[in-house]
Each structure stands twice: as C-alpha cells, then as structure tokens.
Tab-separated table of C-alpha atoms in Angstrom:
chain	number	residue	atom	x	y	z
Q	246	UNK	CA	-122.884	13.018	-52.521
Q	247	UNK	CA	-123.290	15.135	-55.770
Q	248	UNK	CA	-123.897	18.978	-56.207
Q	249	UNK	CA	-127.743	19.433	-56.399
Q	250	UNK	CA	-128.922	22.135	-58.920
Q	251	UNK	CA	-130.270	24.886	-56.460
Q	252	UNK	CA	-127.554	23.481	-53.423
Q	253	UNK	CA	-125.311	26.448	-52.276
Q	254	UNK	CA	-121.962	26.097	-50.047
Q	255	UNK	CA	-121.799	28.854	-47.761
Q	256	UNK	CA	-119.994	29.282	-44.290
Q	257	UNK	CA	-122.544	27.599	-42.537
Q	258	UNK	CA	-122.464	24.609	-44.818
Q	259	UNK	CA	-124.368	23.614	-47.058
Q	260	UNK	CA	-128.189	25.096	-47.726
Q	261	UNK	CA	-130.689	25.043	-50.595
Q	262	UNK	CA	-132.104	28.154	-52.869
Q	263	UNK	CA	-136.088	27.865	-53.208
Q	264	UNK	CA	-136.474	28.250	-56.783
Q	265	UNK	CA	-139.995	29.603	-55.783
Q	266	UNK	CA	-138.663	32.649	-53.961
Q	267	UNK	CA	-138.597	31.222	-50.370
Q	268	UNK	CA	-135.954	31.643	-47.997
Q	269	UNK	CA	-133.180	29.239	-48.136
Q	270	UNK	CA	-133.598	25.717	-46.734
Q	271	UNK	CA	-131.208	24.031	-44.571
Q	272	UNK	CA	-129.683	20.772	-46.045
Q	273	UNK	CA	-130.600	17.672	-44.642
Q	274	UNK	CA	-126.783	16.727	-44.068
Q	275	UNK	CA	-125.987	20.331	-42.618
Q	276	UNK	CA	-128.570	19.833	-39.568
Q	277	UNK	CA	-127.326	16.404	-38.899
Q	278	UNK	CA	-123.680	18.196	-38.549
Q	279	UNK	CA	-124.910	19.580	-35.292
Q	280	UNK	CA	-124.897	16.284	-33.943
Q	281	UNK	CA	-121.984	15.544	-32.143
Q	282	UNK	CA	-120.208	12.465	-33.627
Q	283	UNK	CA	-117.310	10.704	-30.646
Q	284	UNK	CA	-116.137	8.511	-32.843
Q	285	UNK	CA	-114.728	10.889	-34.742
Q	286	UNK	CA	-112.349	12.195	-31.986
Q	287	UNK	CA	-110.145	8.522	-31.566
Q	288	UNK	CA	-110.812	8.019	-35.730
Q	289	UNK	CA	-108.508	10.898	-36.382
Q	290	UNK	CA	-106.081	10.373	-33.829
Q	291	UNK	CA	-105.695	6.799	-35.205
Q	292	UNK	CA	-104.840	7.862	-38.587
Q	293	UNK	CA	-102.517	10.163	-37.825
Q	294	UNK	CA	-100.862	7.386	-35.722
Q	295	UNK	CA	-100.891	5.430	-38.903
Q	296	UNK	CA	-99.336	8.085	-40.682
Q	297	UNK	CA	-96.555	8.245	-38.259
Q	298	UNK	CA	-96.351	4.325	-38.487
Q	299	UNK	CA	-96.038	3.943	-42.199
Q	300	UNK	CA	-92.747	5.563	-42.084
Q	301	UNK	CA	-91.292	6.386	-38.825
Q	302	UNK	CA	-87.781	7.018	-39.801
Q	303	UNK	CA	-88.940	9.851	-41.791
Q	304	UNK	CA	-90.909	11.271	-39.641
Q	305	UNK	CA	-88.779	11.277	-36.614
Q	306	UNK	CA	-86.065	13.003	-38.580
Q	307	UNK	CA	-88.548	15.471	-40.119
Q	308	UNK	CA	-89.363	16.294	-36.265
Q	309	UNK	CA	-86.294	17.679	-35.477
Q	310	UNK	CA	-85.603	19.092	-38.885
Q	311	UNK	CA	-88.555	20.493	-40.089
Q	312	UNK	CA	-91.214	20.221	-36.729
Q	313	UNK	CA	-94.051	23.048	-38.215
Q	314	UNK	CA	-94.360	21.666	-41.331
Q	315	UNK	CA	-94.681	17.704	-40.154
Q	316	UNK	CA	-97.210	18.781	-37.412
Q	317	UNK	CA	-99.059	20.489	-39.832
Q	318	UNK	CA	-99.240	17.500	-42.682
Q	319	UNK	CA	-100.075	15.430	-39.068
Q	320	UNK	CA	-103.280	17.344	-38.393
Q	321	UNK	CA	-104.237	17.630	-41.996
Q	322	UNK	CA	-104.356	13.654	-42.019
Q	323	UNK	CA	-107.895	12.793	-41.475
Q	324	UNK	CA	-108.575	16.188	-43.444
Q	325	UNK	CA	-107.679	14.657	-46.390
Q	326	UNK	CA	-108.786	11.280	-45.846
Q	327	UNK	CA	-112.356	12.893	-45.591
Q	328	UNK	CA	-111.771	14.441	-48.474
Q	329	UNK	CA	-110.523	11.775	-50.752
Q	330	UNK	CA	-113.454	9.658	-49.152
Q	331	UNK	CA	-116.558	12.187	-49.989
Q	332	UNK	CA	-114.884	12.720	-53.498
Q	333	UNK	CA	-115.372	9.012	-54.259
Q	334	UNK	CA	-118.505	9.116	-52.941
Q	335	UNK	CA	-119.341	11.539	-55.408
Q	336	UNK	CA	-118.007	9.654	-58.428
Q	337	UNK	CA	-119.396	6.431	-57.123
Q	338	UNK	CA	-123.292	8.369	-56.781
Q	339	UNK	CA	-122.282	9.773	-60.418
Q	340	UNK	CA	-121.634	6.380	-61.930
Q	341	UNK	CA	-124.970	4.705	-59.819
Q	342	UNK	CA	-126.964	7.042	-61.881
Q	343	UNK	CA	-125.628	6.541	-65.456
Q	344	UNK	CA	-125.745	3.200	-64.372
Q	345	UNK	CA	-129.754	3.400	-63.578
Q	346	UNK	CA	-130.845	5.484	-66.497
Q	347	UNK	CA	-128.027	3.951	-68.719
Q	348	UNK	CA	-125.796	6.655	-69.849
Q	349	UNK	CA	-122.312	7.113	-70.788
Q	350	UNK	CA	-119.822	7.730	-67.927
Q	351	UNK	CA	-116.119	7.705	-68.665
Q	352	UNK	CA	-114.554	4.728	-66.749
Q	353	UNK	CA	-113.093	5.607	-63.879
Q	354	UNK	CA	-111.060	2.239	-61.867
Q	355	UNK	CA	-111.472	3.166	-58.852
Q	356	UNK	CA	-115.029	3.558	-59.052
Q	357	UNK	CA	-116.302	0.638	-61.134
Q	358	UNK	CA	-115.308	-1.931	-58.223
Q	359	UNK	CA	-118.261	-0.494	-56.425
Q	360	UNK	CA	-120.927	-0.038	-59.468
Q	361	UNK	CA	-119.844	-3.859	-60.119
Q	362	UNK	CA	-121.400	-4.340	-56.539
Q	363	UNK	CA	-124.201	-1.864	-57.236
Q	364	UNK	CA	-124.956	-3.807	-60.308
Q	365	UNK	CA	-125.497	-7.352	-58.526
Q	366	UNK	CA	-127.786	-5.697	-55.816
Q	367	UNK	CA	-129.619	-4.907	-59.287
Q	368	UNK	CA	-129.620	-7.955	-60.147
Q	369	UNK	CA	-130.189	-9.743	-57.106
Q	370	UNK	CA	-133.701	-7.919	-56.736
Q	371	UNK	CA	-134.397	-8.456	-60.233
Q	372	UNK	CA	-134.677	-4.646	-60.966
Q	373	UNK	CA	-136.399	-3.618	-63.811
Q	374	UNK	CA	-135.014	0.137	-63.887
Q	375	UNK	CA	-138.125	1.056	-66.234
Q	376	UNK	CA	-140.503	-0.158	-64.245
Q	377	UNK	CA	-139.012	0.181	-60.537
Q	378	UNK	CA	-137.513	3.005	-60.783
Q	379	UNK	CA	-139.709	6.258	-59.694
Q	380	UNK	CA	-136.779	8.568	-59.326
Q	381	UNK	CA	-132.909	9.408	-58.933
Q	382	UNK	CA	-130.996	12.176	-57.080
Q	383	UNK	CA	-133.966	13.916	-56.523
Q	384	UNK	CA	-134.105	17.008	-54.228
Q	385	UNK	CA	-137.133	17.281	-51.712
Q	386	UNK	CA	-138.248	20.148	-50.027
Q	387	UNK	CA	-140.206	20.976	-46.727
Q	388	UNK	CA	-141.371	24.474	-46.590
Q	389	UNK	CA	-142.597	24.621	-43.263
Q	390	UNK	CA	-139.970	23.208	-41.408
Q	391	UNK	CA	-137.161	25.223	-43.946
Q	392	UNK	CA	-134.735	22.018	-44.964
Q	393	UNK	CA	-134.360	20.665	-48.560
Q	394	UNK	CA	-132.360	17.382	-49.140
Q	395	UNK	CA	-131.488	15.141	-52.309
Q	396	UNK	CA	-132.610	11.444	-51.913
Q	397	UNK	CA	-130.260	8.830	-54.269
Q	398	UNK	CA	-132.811	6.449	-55.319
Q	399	UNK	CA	-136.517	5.912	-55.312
Q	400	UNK	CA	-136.927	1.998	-56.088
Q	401	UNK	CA	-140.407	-0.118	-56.135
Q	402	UNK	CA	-139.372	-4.151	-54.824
Q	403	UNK	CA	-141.522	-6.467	-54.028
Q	404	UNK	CA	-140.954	-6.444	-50.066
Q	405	UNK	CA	-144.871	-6.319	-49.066
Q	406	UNK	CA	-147.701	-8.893	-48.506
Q	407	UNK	CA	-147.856	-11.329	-51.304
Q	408	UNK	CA	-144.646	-9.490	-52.843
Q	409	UNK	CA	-146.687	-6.908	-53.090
Q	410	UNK	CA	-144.542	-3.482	-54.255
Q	411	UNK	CA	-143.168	-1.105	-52.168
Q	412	UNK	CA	-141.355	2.319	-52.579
Q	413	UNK	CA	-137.929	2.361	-51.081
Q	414	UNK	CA	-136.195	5.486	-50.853
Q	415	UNK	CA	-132.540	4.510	-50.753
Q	416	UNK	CA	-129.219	5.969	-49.839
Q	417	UNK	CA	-125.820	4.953	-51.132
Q	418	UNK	CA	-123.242	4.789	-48.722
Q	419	UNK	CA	-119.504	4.168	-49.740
Q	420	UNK	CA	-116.487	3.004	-47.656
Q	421	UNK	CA	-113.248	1.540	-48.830
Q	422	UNK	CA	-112.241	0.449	-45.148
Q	423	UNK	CA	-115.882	0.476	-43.100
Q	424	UNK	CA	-117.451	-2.902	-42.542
Q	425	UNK	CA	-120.558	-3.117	-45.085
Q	426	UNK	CA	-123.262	-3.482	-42.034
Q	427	UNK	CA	-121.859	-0.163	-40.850
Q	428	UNK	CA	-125.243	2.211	-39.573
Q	429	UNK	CA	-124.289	5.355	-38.081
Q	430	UNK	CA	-126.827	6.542	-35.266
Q	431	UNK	CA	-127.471	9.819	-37.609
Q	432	UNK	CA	-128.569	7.828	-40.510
Q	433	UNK	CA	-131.613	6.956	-39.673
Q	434	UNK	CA	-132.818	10.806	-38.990
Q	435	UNK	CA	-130.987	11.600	-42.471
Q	436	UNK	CA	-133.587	9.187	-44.438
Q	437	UNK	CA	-136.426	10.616	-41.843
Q	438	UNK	CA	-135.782	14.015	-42.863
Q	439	UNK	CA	-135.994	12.834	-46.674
Q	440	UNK	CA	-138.796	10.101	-46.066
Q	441	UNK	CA	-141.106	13.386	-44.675
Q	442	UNK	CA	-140.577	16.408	-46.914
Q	443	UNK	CA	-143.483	16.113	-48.787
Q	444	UNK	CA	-143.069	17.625	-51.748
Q	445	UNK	CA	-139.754	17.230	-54.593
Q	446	UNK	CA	-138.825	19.669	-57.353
Q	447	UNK	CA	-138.990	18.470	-60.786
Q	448	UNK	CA	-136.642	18.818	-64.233
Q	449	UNK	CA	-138.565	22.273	-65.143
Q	450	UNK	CA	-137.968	23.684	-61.291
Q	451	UNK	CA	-141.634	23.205	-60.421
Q	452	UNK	CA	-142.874	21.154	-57.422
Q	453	UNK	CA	-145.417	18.895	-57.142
Q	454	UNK	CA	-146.241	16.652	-53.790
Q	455	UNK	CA	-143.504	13.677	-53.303
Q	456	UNK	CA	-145.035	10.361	-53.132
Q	457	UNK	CA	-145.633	7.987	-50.337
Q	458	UNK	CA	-142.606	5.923	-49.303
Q	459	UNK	CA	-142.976	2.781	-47.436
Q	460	UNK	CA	-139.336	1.902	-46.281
Q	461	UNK	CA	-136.408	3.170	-46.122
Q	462	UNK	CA	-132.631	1.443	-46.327
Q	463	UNK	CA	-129.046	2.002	-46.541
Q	464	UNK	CA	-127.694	0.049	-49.580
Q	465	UNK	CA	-123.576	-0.237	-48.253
Q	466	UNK	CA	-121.297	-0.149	-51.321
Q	467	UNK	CA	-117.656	-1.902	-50.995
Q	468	UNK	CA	-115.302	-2.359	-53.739
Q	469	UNK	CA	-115.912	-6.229	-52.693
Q	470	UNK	CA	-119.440	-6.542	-50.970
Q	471	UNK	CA	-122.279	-4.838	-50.142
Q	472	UNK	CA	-125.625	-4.824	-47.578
Q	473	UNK	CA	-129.059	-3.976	-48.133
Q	474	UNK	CA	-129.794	-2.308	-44.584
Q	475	UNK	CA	-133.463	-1.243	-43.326
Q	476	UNK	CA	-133.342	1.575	-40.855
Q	477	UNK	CA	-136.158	3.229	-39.368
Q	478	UNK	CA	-137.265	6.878	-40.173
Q	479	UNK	CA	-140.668	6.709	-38.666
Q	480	UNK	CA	-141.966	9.597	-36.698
Q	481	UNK	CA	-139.465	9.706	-33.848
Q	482	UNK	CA	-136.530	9.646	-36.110
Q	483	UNK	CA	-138.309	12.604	-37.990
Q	484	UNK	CA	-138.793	14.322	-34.349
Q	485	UNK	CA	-135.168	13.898	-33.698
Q	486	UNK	CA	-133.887	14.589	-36.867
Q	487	UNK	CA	-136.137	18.325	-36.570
Q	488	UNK	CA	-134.485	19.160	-33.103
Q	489	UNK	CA	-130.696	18.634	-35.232
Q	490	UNK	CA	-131.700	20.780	-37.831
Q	491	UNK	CA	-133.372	23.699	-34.966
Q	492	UNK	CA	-129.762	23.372	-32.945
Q	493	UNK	CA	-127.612	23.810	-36.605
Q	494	UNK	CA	-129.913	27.082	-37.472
Q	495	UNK	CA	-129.607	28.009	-33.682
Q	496	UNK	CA	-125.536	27.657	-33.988
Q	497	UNK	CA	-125.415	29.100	-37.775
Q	498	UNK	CA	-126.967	32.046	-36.499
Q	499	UNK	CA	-125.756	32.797	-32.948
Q	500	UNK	CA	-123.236	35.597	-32.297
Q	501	UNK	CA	-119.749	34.852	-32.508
Q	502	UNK	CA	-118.647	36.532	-29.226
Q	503	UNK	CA	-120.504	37.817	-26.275
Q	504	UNK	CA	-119.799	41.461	-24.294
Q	505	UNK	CA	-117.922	41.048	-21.199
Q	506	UNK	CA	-119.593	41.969	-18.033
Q	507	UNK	CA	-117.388	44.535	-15.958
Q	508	UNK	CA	-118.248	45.939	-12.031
Q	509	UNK	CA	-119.265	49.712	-12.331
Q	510	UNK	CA	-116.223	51.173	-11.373
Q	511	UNK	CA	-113.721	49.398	-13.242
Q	512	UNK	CA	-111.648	51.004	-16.029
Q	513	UNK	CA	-113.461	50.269	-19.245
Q	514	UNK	CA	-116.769	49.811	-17.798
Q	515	UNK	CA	-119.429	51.537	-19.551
Q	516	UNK	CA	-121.038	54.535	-17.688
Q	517	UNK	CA	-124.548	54.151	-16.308
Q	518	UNK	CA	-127.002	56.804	-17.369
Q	519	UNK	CA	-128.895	58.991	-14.639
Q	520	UNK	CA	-132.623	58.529	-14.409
C-alpha cells in the first residue's frame, strides 16, 4: 500500500483529509481493522517458534543470560515480519505503477520478481495500458457514509457477453510465503467499500463522480506465480463492510476508562446531593 496524497496516520490509524473542507474520512483499511482476524493469534506464535528453531543453541543460552532482552526480540517477531511484508508491498504497488504508465523506477531485486509476474498477467490479457487503463492508485471518497480509500487499478478486459469490456477495479496483493489463491474473508468488503464510493478525487484535488465498475478481483502477486481472483463486493459485502467501519469509529472514539461504581458509604464514594 502507498501513502495517498490527503492520507493522514494518526492514533487511530489511518484516515483521509477532505480537500473540500469535510471532516476526515475513515480509511477503507482502518474500518476493516475492527474486524477481528484468528488467524492471526497461532500466525504469530508460529513465527516466533520459528525464530526459536532457526537457532536454538543461541537462544537457550541467551535465556539464561540475557532473558528481557530475548523475550523482547521474541514478541517483536511477527512485528517485524509485518513490517518488512507491508514495506514490500509498498515498493511492489510503486513499481506496478511505473510499470502501467511507463516510468522510470530505480531497480530494486527484490521487487522486480513480482512486476516480472505483474507483467505476464499484462500480457496474458493482452492489456493495452492506453486503452484499458481508466485509472491507477486512485483515492475514492464517500461523503455520506465518511470513509475514503485508494483503489490500485482500474482496468477495462474483455470479460462480458461477446468479450464485451468491462471495468475491473483491482487490488494487488503481495506475499512471499502465502499460497497465490489466498482470499482473506475481509477482502471482499475492502473492494465493496471501494467498488461503492461514488465519487474519486482527481490530479487538481477536485472530485467528480467515479465510474461504474462491473467486477471486482484480487490479482495475487508471488515472486514465482500469480492468480487472477474474482471476489464479490455486491451489496451485502458493502452492508458488512459499513457495520466494520461504524464499530472502528465506535472504538476510535470511545472513552478509554470508565468511573468505578462505589456503595454510598464507602470511603471515596462521591457524596449525594440533598433535594
């Protein structure tokens, strides 16, 4: 994921400045982050077993000698994994657009095993990025509701009746280790939320009304493979994906601690007034 122009990281995570004035918008991914995710729980347990595993020797001495600062790297494990993971992400989004509108971009090794992949999806769907292409990291808005999002790729293929076009709105999703049909249950709402707002901002900070998308997709990225994935984002994933982003402004907003209730007479307990 990149840094969107008017995108802002506060506390609360990431939200969106209305360049027209409005109140802030919620991010797309920010609402989704009040959904609760299970897998995540065993994920990071495994790695830090892995961690321990790559080099038990070490790590059993370090236990007795130095027990603060090993637990500490322990928990920190999946941390960073995240970290390094959303930071290629980044550079991998950064190189699929200078890749679409064909710009430099310094080479970077890590990254080009996936825009090799990118490319053959290109060229696979015999992609014309003059004429498919309606837009690139684009940021759409929804007033009304209050969220904002950036979409990755707006792409016209010849999926309908007759081969007739169709607008895709498509999001890149990297992995180094993930199998490439991986779809996360959130996923769908996340292209919902997009698919719906109906209006996106343009280069001068202006809006005009978004247009029509027909489907939506996943396209997987793996330094050795990739899948074109359809997922729904019809009107019950936008439903859903609304009631995730109304529990994340309920959380972001609700009072970090709550006054405890004490019997009359206790010590501490606030005196009542006489009528």
């Amino acid at each position: 994921m990149t840094d969107p122009k008017w995108a802002v990281a506060t506390e609360r995570g990431r939200y969106y400045t209305d360049p027209a004035g409005g109140p802030d918008l919620i991010s797309v991914t920010n609402a989704l982050s009040s959904i609760a995710k299970p897998a995540l729980v065993p994920w990071a347990a495994g790695m830090t077993a892995d961690a321990v595993i790559a080099d038990p020797i070490v790590t059993a001495r370090r236990a007795r000698t130095e027990p603060t600062a090993l637990r500490k790297e322990l928990v920190a494990v999946s941390r960073l994994y995240t970290e390094r993971a959303q930071d290629l992400g980044t550079r991998v989004h950064l190189r699929a657009v200078a890749l679409v509108l064909n710009t430099p971009h310094p080479y970077d090794p890590e990254v080009e095993a996936y825009a090799v992949q990118l490319a053959a999806w290109f060229r696979l769907w015999r992609v014309d990025f003059e004429r498919d292409v309606e837009a690139v990291e684009t940021t759409v808005m929804h007033r009304r509701y209050g969220y904002a999002g950036t979409g990755d790729l707006w792409l016209w293929l010849p999926t309908g009746r007759f081969r007739r076009r169709q607008l895709w709105l498509i999001d890149y999703k990297t992995s180094a280790k993930k199998p490439a049909d991986t779809v996360y249950d959130e996923q769908p709402l996340q292209l919902a939320g997009l698919r719906h707002a109906p209006e996106w901002l343009l280069p001068d900070d202006t809006s005009e009304a978004a247009p029509r998308v027909h489907r939506t997709a996943l396209l997987n990225l793996r330094p050795r493979s990739h899948r074109f994935i359809e997922v729904p984002s019809g009107r019950a994933q936008f439903r859903a994906f609304l009631g995730a982003m109304r529990t994340a402004r309920y959380l972001h907003s609700a009072p970090g601690s709550y006054p405890t209730v004490l019997p009359p007479w206790a010590p501490g307990a606030p005196e009542r007034k006489a009528a």
